[in-house]
Short mmCIF file of C-alpha atoms in Angstrom, two decimals:
data_model
loop_
_atom_site.label_atom_id
_atom_site.label_comp_id
_atom_site.label_asym_id
_atom_site.label_seq_id
_atom_site.Cartn_x
_atom_site.Cartn_y
_atom_site.Cartn_z
CA MET A 735 9.98 9.31 -6.50
CA GLY A 736 7.38 10.14 -3.54
CA VAL A 737 5.62 8.35 -0.95
CA GLU A 738 2.35 8.62 0.56
CA GLU A 739 1.26 6.66 3.89
CA GLU A 740 -2.03 6.47 5.71
CA PHE A 741 -1.94 6.26 9.17
CA LEU A 742 -4.91 5.18 11.93
CA LEU A 743 -5.20 6.69 15.03
CA ILE A 744 -6.42 4.96 17.99
CA ASP A 745 -7.79 5.54 21.29
CA PRO A 746 -4.72 5.22 23.92
CA GLN A 747 -6.86 3.58 26.48
CA CYS A 748 -9.01 1.19 24.19
CA GLY A 749 -7.16 0.75 20.99
CA GLU A 750 -10.56 1.33 18.92
CA PRO A 751 -10.19 3.74 16.07
CA ILE A 752 -10.60 7.73 17.19
CA ALA A 753 -11.91 10.33 15.39
CA ARG A 754 -9.10 13.02 15.90
CA ASN A 755 -8.10 13.60 12.14
CA LYS A 756 -8.91 17.12 11.60
CA ALA A 757 -7.22 18.30 15.12
CA VAL A 758 -3.99 15.88 14.53
CA ALA A 759 -3.82 17.79 11.22
CA ALA A 760 -4.05 21.27 12.93
CA SER A 761 -1.05 20.26 15.46
CA ALA A 762 0.80 19.21 12.91
CA ALA A 763 0.92 21.91 10.23
CA GLU A 764 1.78 23.96 13.40
CA GLN A 765 5.15 22.13 12.71
CA GLY A 766 4.93 22.51 9.24
CA VAL A 767 3.90 19.35 8.09
CA ASP A 768 1.07 19.16 5.70
CA LEU A 769 -1.37 16.09 6.46
CA GLN A 770 -4.09 15.04 4.24
CA LEU A 771 -7.39 13.95 5.57
CA GLU A 772 -8.54 10.41 4.91
CA LEU A 773 -12.09 8.99 4.18
CA THR A 774 -12.76 7.95 7.76
CA SER A 775 -11.99 10.67 10.48
CA CYS A 776 -9.96 7.98 12.00
CA GLN A 777 -7.14 8.15 9.72
CA ILE A 778 -4.55 11.02 8.51
CA GLU A 779 -2.19 10.96 5.60
CA THR A 780 1.20 11.97 5.29
CA ASN A 781 3.31 13.09 1.43
CA THR A 782 6.74 13.42 1.15
CA ASP A 783 8.38 15.75 -1.48
CA VAL A 784 9.70 14.42 -4.76
CA MET A 785 12.79 12.09 -3.39
CA ASP A 786 16.11 11.27 -5.48
CA THR A 787 17.37 9.16 -3.17
CA SER A 788 16.85 6.35 -0.56
CA THR A 789 18.96 8.13 2.19
CA ALA A 790 16.54 11.11 1.76
CA LEU A 791 13.35 9.17 1.62
CA ARG A 792 14.49 7.35 4.29
CA SER A 793 15.17 10.63 6.47
CA GLU A 794 11.94 12.63 5.73
CA LEU A 795 9.93 9.22 6.31
CA THR A 796 11.26 9.38 9.83
CA ARG A 797 10.77 12.83 10.21
CA LEU A 798 6.87 12.88 9.02
CA ARG A 799 6.31 9.94 11.31
CA ARG A 800 7.63 11.66 14.17
CA ILE A 801 6.05 14.74 13.84
CA THR A 802 2.94 12.70 13.30
CA ALA A 803 3.26 10.73 15.86
CA GLU A 804 3.51 14.00 18.11
CA ALA A 805 0.77 15.56 16.73
CA ALA A 806 -1.24 12.75 17.33
CA ALA A 807 -0.30 12.21 21.15
CA ALA A 808 -1.18 16.08 21.35
CA ASN A 809 -5.26 15.50 20.54
CA GLY A 810 -5.11 12.03 22.80
CA ALA A 811 -4.66 9.57 20.54
CA ARG A 812 -1.95 6.91 19.22
CA LEU A 813 -0.69 6.62 16.06
CA LEU A 814 -0.08 3.17 14.53
CA ALA A 815 1.20 1.93 11.38
CA ALA A 816 -1.25 -0.36 10.26
CA ALA A 817 -3.36 -1.78 7.33
CA LEU A 818 -6.56 -2.10 9.18
CA PRO A 819 -7.17 -1.40 13.06
CA PRO A 820 -6.66 -4.62 15.20
CA THR A 821 -9.89 -3.65 16.98
CA VAL A 822 -12.66 -1.63 15.70
CA PRO A 823 -16.36 -0.09 16.06
CA HIS A 824 -19.17 -0.78 14.56
CA LYS A 825 -18.55 1.71 11.72
CA PHE A 826 -16.22 4.54 11.08
CA PRO A 827 -17.31 8.49 10.95
CA VAL A 828 -16.62 9.74 7.55
CA THR A 829 -14.68 12.72 7.44
CA PRO A 830 -17.18 15.16 6.70
CA THR A 831 -15.98 16.92 3.33
CA ALA A 832 -18.14 17.75 0.42
CA ARG A 833 -16.47 14.76 -1.85
CA TYR A 834 -16.18 12.12 0.92
CA ARG A 835 -19.98 12.35 1.96
CA ARG A 836 -20.55 11.86 -1.62
CA ILE A 837 -18.84 8.73 -1.87
CA ALA A 838 -20.26 7.74 1.48
CA HIS A 839 -24.20 8.15 0.43
CA ARG A 840 -22.90 6.60 -2.91
CA PHE A 841 -21.27 3.23 -1.46
CA GLY A 842 -22.72 2.73 1.95
CA MET A 843 -21.18 0.70 4.17
CA ILE A 844 -18.07 0.16 2.10
CA ALA A 845 -17.14 3.76 3.11
CA HIS A 846 -18.34 3.24 6.72
CA GLU A 847 -16.47 0.19 7.71
CA GLN A 848 -13.02 1.60 5.97
CA GLY A 849 -10.21 2.20 8.41
CA ILE A 850 -7.89 0.92 5.43
CA CYS A 851 -4.53 2.27 5.14
CA GLY A 852 -2.05 1.80 2.34
CA CYS A 853 1.07 3.11 0.92
CA HIS A 854 1.87 4.71 -2.55
CA VAL A 855 4.91 5.46 -4.07
CA HIS A 856 4.59 7.49 -7.14
CA VAL A 857 7.68 7.46 -9.64
CA ALA A 858 8.51 9.48 -12.69
CA VAL A 859 7.33 8.51 -16.12
CA PRO A 860 7.72 10.20 -19.62
CA ASP A 861 4.10 10.21 -20.54
CA ARG A 862 0.82 8.30 -19.88
CA ASP A 863 1.53 5.34 -22.49
CA ALA A 864 5.29 4.66 -20.94
CA ALA A 865 2.78 4.54 -17.58
CA ILE A 866 0.74 2.12 -18.89
CA HIS A 867 3.42 -0.13 -20.27
CA VAL A 868 4.76 0.36 -16.70
CA SER A 869 1.48 -0.58 -15.51
CA ASN A 870 1.40 -4.10 -17.98
CA TRP A 871 5.06 -4.98 -17.02
CA LEU A 872 4.50 -4.96 -12.85
CA ARG A 873 1.12 -6.75 -13.37
CA PRO A 874 2.72 -10.02 -12.68
CA TRP A 875 5.07 -8.82 -9.47
CA LEU A 876 3.04 -6.82 -7.97
CA HIS A 877 1.48 -9.65 -5.74
CA VAL A 878 5.31 -10.45 -4.53
CA LEU A 879 5.06 -6.95 -3.15
CA LEU A 880 1.80 -7.27 -1.30
CA ALA A 881 3.09 -10.25 0.41
CA LEU A 882 6.28 -7.92 1.22
CA THR A 883 4.59 -5.49 2.79
CA ALA A 884 1.78 -7.77 4.35
CA ASN A 885 0.55 -5.67 7.53
CA SER A 886 -3.25 -6.49 8.54
CA ALA A 887 -3.50 -9.87 9.72
CA ILE A 888 -5.11 -8.90 13.54
CA TYR A 889 -8.49 -7.38 12.79
CA ARG A 890 -11.49 -7.27 14.91
CA ASN A 891 -9.77 -8.85 17.82
CA THR A 892 -8.72 -11.99 16.15
CA ASP A 893 -6.15 -13.30 13.73
CA SER A 894 -8.09 -12.74 9.93
CA GLY A 895 -6.45 -16.14 8.69
CA TYR A 896 -4.55 -13.56 6.29
CA ALA A 897 -1.22 -11.83 6.72
CA SER A 898 -2.99 -8.98 4.26
CA PHE A 899 -6.60 -9.14 4.86
CA ARG A 900 -6.64 -4.92 4.27
CA SER A 901 -6.19 -6.72 0.35
CA VAL A 902 -9.04 -8.68 0.83
CA LEU A 903 -11.39 -5.90 2.27
CA TRP A 904 -10.36 -3.44 -0.69
CA THR A 905 -11.65 -5.85 -3.02
CA ARG A 906 -15.30 -4.45 -2.21
CA TRP A 907 -14.31 -1.28 -3.88
CA PRO A 908 -15.90 -2.09 -7.60
CA SER A 909 -12.49 -0.29 -9.06
CA SER A 910 -9.84 -1.94 -6.93
CA GLY A 911 -7.18 -4.94 -7.37
CA PRO A 912 -5.03 -5.31 -9.80
CA PRO A 913 -5.38 -3.31 -13.05
CA PRO A 914 -6.73 -4.79 -16.44
CA TYR A 915 -3.83 -5.33 -18.88
CA PHE A 916 -4.31 -1.96 -21.39
CA ASP A 917 -3.15 -1.56 -24.99
CA SER A 918 -2.62 1.97 -24.34
CA ALA A 919 -3.43 5.24 -22.32
CA ALA A 920 -6.53 5.74 -24.62
CA GLU A 921 -7.61 2.31 -23.91
CA TYR A 922 -7.08 3.11 -20.06
CA ASP A 923 -8.96 6.01 -20.46
CA ALA A 924 -11.89 4.87 -21.90
CA ALA A 925 -12.07 2.01 -19.31
CA VAL A 926 -12.05 5.10 -16.77
CA CYS A 927 -14.87 6.58 -18.48
CA LEU A 928 -16.86 3.86 -18.30
CA LEU A 929 -16.40 3.39 -14.74
CA GLN A 930 -17.01 7.06 -14.12
CA ARG A 931 -20.59 6.77 -16.26
CA ALA A 932 -21.98 4.05 -14.44
CA GLY A 933 -21.35 5.54 -11.19
CA VAL A 934 -18.44 2.55 -10.23
CA ALA A 935 -16.50 5.60 -9.56
CA LEU A 936 -17.36 9.38 -8.76
CA ASP A 937 -14.06 10.67 -9.86
CA ASP A 938 -10.06 9.88 -11.10
CA GLY A 939 -9.52 9.98 -7.83
CA MET A 940 -11.62 6.20 -6.77
CA ILE A 941 -9.74 4.17 -9.45
CA TYR A 942 -8.45 2.42 -6.92
CA TRP A 943 -6.23 -0.21 -8.68
CA ASP A 944 -2.89 -1.39 -7.48
CA VAL A 945 -0.88 0.40 -9.83
CA ARG A 946 -2.35 3.51 -11.96
CA PRO A 947 -1.08 6.72 -14.59
CA SER A 948 -1.44 9.35 -11.83
CA ALA A 949 -4.56 11.50 -12.34
CA ASN A 950 -2.37 14.57 -11.14
CA PHE A 951 1.08 14.21 -11.22
CA PRO A 952 3.55 12.76 -14.60
CA THR A 953 4.01 10.10 -12.28
CA VAL A 954 2.93 6.02 -12.34
CA GLU A 955 1.27 5.24 -8.85
CA VAL A 956 2.07 2.23 -7.27
CA ARG A 957 -0.95 1.26 -4.42
CA VAL A 958 -0.69 -2.23 -3.85
CA SER A 959 0.95 -2.31 -0.24
CA ASP A 960 -0.27 -2.29 3.04
CA VAL A 961 1.34 0.50 4.90
CA PRO A 962 4.72 -1.00 6.38
CA ALA A 963 5.34 -1.06 9.93
CA THR A 964 8.56 0.45 9.84
CA VAL A 965 10.20 2.95 7.89
CA ALA A 966 12.73 0.69 6.92
CA GLU A 967 10.39 -1.39 5.13
CA THR A 968 8.58 1.31 3.61
CA VAL A 969 11.83 2.35 1.80
CA LEU A 970 12.49 -1.04 0.58
CA VAL A 971 9.02 -1.13 -1.25
CA ALA A 972 9.54 2.18 -2.29
CA THR A 973 13.25 1.41 -4.10
CA LEU A 974 12.06 -1.65 -5.47
CA ILE A 975 9.06 -0.29 -6.73
CA ARG A 976 11.51 2.56 -8.27
CA ALA A 977 13.80 0.00 -9.98
CA GLY A 978 10.66 -1.78 -11.42
CA VAL A 979 9.43 1.44 -13.30
CA MET A 980 12.95 2.07 -14.41
CA THR A 981 13.35 -1.35 -15.73
CA ALA A 982 10.10 -1.04 -16.98
CA LEU A 983 10.66 1.78 -19.13
CA ARG A 984 13.99 0.53 -20.37
CA SER A 985 12.31 -2.48 -21.88
CA TYR A 986 9.62 0.29 -23.43
CA ASP A 987 12.44 2.39 -24.66
CA GLU A 988 13.94 -1.09 -26.27
CA GLY A 989 10.73 -2.13 -28.09
CA GLU A 990 9.77 -5.24 -25.82
CA SER A 991 6.62 -6.99 -25.12
CA VAL A 992 5.05 -7.45 -21.75
CA PRO A 993 3.22 -10.73 -21.41
CA ARG A 994 -0.28 -10.57 -21.33
CA LEU A 995 -1.51 -12.77 -18.62
CA ALA A 996 -4.87 -13.74 -17.53
CA ASP A 997 -6.89 -11.56 -15.02
CA CYS A 998 -7.58 -14.98 -13.24
CA GLN A 999 -3.87 -15.92 -12.84
CA ILE A 1000 -3.22 -12.25 -11.36
CA ARG A 1001 -6.29 -12.39 -9.31
CA ALA A 1002 -5.35 -15.90 -7.83
CA ALA A 1003 -1.58 -14.93 -7.37
CA HIS A 1004 -3.08 -11.59 -5.49
CA TRP A 1005 -5.22 -13.70 -2.76
CA LYS A 1006 -2.54 -16.31 -2.22
CA ALA A 1007 0.27 -13.36 -1.32
CA ALA A 1008 -2.85 -11.62 0.84
CA HIS A 1009 -3.26 -14.82 2.60
CA ASP A 1010 0.16 -16.27 2.99
CA GLY A 1011 2.23 -13.44 3.08
CA LEU A 1012 6.30 -13.03 3.36
CA ASP A 1013 6.38 -16.68 5.14
CA GLY A 1014 4.18 -18.68 3.02
CA ASP A 1015 3.88 -19.60 -0.86
CA GLY A 1016 3.20 -17.64 -4.23
CA ILE A 1017 2.43 -18.33 -7.86
CA ASP A 1018 5.12 -18.06 -10.32
CA LEU A 1019 3.37 -16.23 -12.64
CA LEU A 1020 6.37 -15.51 -15.08
CA GLY A 1021 7.63 -19.16 -14.94
CA ASP A 1022 5.56 -22.35 -15.01
CA GLN A 1023 2.88 -21.24 -12.60
CA SER A 1024 4.13 -23.14 -10.49
CA VAL A 1025 4.04 -22.65 -5.95
CA VAL A 1026 6.91 -21.45 -5.11
CA PRO A 1027 8.62 -19.79 -1.44
CA VAL A 1028 7.40 -15.98 -2.10
CA ARG A 1029 10.49 -15.37 -0.46
CA ASP A 1030 12.16 -16.99 -3.90
CA LEU A 1031 9.99 -14.81 -5.91
CA LEU A 1032 11.35 -11.94 -4.15
CA ASN A 1033 14.74 -12.89 -4.82
CA ARG A 1034 13.97 -13.07 -8.11
CA PHE A 1035 12.39 -9.80 -8.81
CA VAL A 1036 15.29 -7.92 -7.18
CA GLU A 1037 17.83 -9.73 -9.55
CA THR A 1038 15.59 -8.42 -12.42
CA VAL A 1039 15.74 -5.20 -11.47
CA ARG A 1040 19.06 -5.46 -10.42
CA PRO A 1041 20.71 -2.77 -13.04
CA ALA A 1042 18.50 -0.28 -11.79
CA LEU A 1043 19.07 -1.09 -8.15
CA VAL A 1044 22.92 -0.61 -8.88
CA ALA A 1045 22.28 2.65 -11.13
CA LEU A 1046 20.77 4.21 -8.00
CA ASP A 1047 23.74 2.56 -5.75
CA ASP A 1048 20.70 0.75 -3.81
CA TYR A 1049 21.72 -2.65 -4.35
CA GLY A 1050 23.48 -3.32 -1.55
CA MET A 1051 20.96 -2.02 0.40
CA VAL A 1052 18.31 -3.73 -0.69
CA ARG A 1053 19.78 -6.83 -0.17
CA ALA A 1054 20.54 -5.93 3.52
CA GLU A 1055 17.40 -4.83 4.18
CA LEU A 1056 15.35 -7.85 2.48
CA ALA A 1057 17.72 -10.32 4.42
CA ARG A 1058 16.67 -8.26 7.91
CA VAL A 1059 12.51 -8.50 7.26
CA VAL A 1060 13.27 -12.07 6.34
CA ALA A 1061 14.67 -12.73 9.56
CA GLU A 1062 12.78 -10.56 11.59
CA GLY A 1063 9.41 -10.64 10.45
CA ASN A 1064 7.32 -8.12 8.60
CA GLY A 1065 4.01 -6.10 9.93
CA ALA A 1066 1.73 -9.09 9.53
CA ILE A 1067 4.53 -11.50 11.07
CA ARG A 1068 5.18 -9.04 14.12
CA GLN A 1069 1.57 -8.89 14.64
CA ARG A 1070 0.87 -12.54 14.75
CA ARG A 1071 4.07 -12.88 16.95
CA ALA A 1072 2.54 -10.67 19.55
CA TRP A 1073 -0.84 -12.09 19.75
CA ARG A 1074 0.04 -15.17 20.24
CA ARG A 1075 2.00 -14.38 23.57
CA ARG A 1076 -1.01 -14.21 25.34
CA GLY A 1077 -4.10 -13.32 22.78
CA GLU A 1078 -4.39 -9.82 23.98
CA ILE A 1079 -5.13 -7.15 21.41
CA ALA A 1080 -2.88 -4.49 23.56
CA ASP A 1081 0.00 -6.77 22.69
CA VAL A 1082 -0.08 -6.52 19.32
CA ILE A 1083 -1.54 -2.58 19.59
CA ASN A 1084 1.91 -1.72 21.39
CA GLU A 1085 4.29 -3.60 19.33
CA LEU A 1086 2.87 -1.81 16.05
CA ALA A 1087 3.11 1.85 17.92
CA ALA A 1088 6.48 1.03 18.96
CA ALA A 1089 7.33 0.25 15.08
CA VAL A 1090 6.06 3.43 13.48
CA THR A 1091 9.10 5.62 14.43
CA GLY A 1092 11.59 2.36 15.52
CA ASN A 1093 13.09 -0.04 13.00
#
C-alpha cells in the first residue's frame, strides 16, 4: 500500500492560507523529500513509498510530516493537517502549472475556492477488473470511513454544521463523490471517456470518485477520507482500507456477487456521514437500511475484514487505535472542542498544528 496526504500552508500570524508551496517543496527537496504541488498554492502533498506493514507506514508518515512541517516553518508558513482551512481568503491562488491553469479556466470558482485536503490510499490489485470488483465491494462501506476521518468541521471562522464539510464542497466537482456501480473495467473506461469527451473531466487525474482504479499504478485508490489530524488516524484508516481490499479480492476470487445498491442510498449515507461524523449515526446499507450509531458500523466493518487484519497481524492494533479515536475524538471532534472553548479560530489552528506530528 501507499498513502498520499494533502496539507495546508497557513500564515502563522493570521491563520489564513498562504501561497508558499513551491518554496516549501524546494526546502523539503534539500532533505531528500519530494513534495507534490496541489491545485492551489497553499497546499502541499506527501507521498509514501510502497509500504508492506502498518509499522513501516507509521514511521514513514511521521518522517514526511516532520520534514514538511520543518520546511513550512523555514519559509514562514505553518503546516496544518485539516481537510479545509478554518479561516480563508476570498479565493485561493492557483498553482501556476499548465494543467492547473487549464482546470482553473474550465471550472472557474470551483477551482479558486479550493484548499480541500484529502488522504488517498493505494492498495495493490492484480488487474483492472479486480479493481472494479473492489470498488463495488467498498461502496457500501465508504461512508463509514468518511465518518471515521472527518476533519473539516470549522470553516470560514465558524462551525459548518458538518463533521466533514470538505466532502460537501467536494461534490461540486462533477466527477466526485461515491462512484457508480460498474459491471466491468470496460464499462468504467467508457464512463471515463464520456466524462472527458464532454469536458466534465480534463484527464484521468480528474476522475475524483471516492474509489477508482489508479490510472498510473496497479492499484485501487481510495480517496474518500479527509486528511486525518494525526499519523495514528492515517495508519488506522489505511490499514482498514488495505484489509477491505484484501477481503474484496478474496470474494472476487471466489466469484461472489456484490450488492448493487442504488446511487440515492449511497449518497444519502455519505451526506449523513459528512454531517454526523464519528459521534453520530449512519445508515446500515448492507442490513435493513436502519439508522444506527456510526461506531456500530465501524465495529461491523472491522469484524467483516477481521481475517485480513489477522493475516496482516494488525487486528489488535486496529482495535486499540479505534478505541482510542472513539475515546479521544477524531479531527472534527478536536476542532469543535477547541472552537467551543472561546470561539477563537486560533485555538482550532493550534490544536490542528500540534496534531500534525503528534498523536
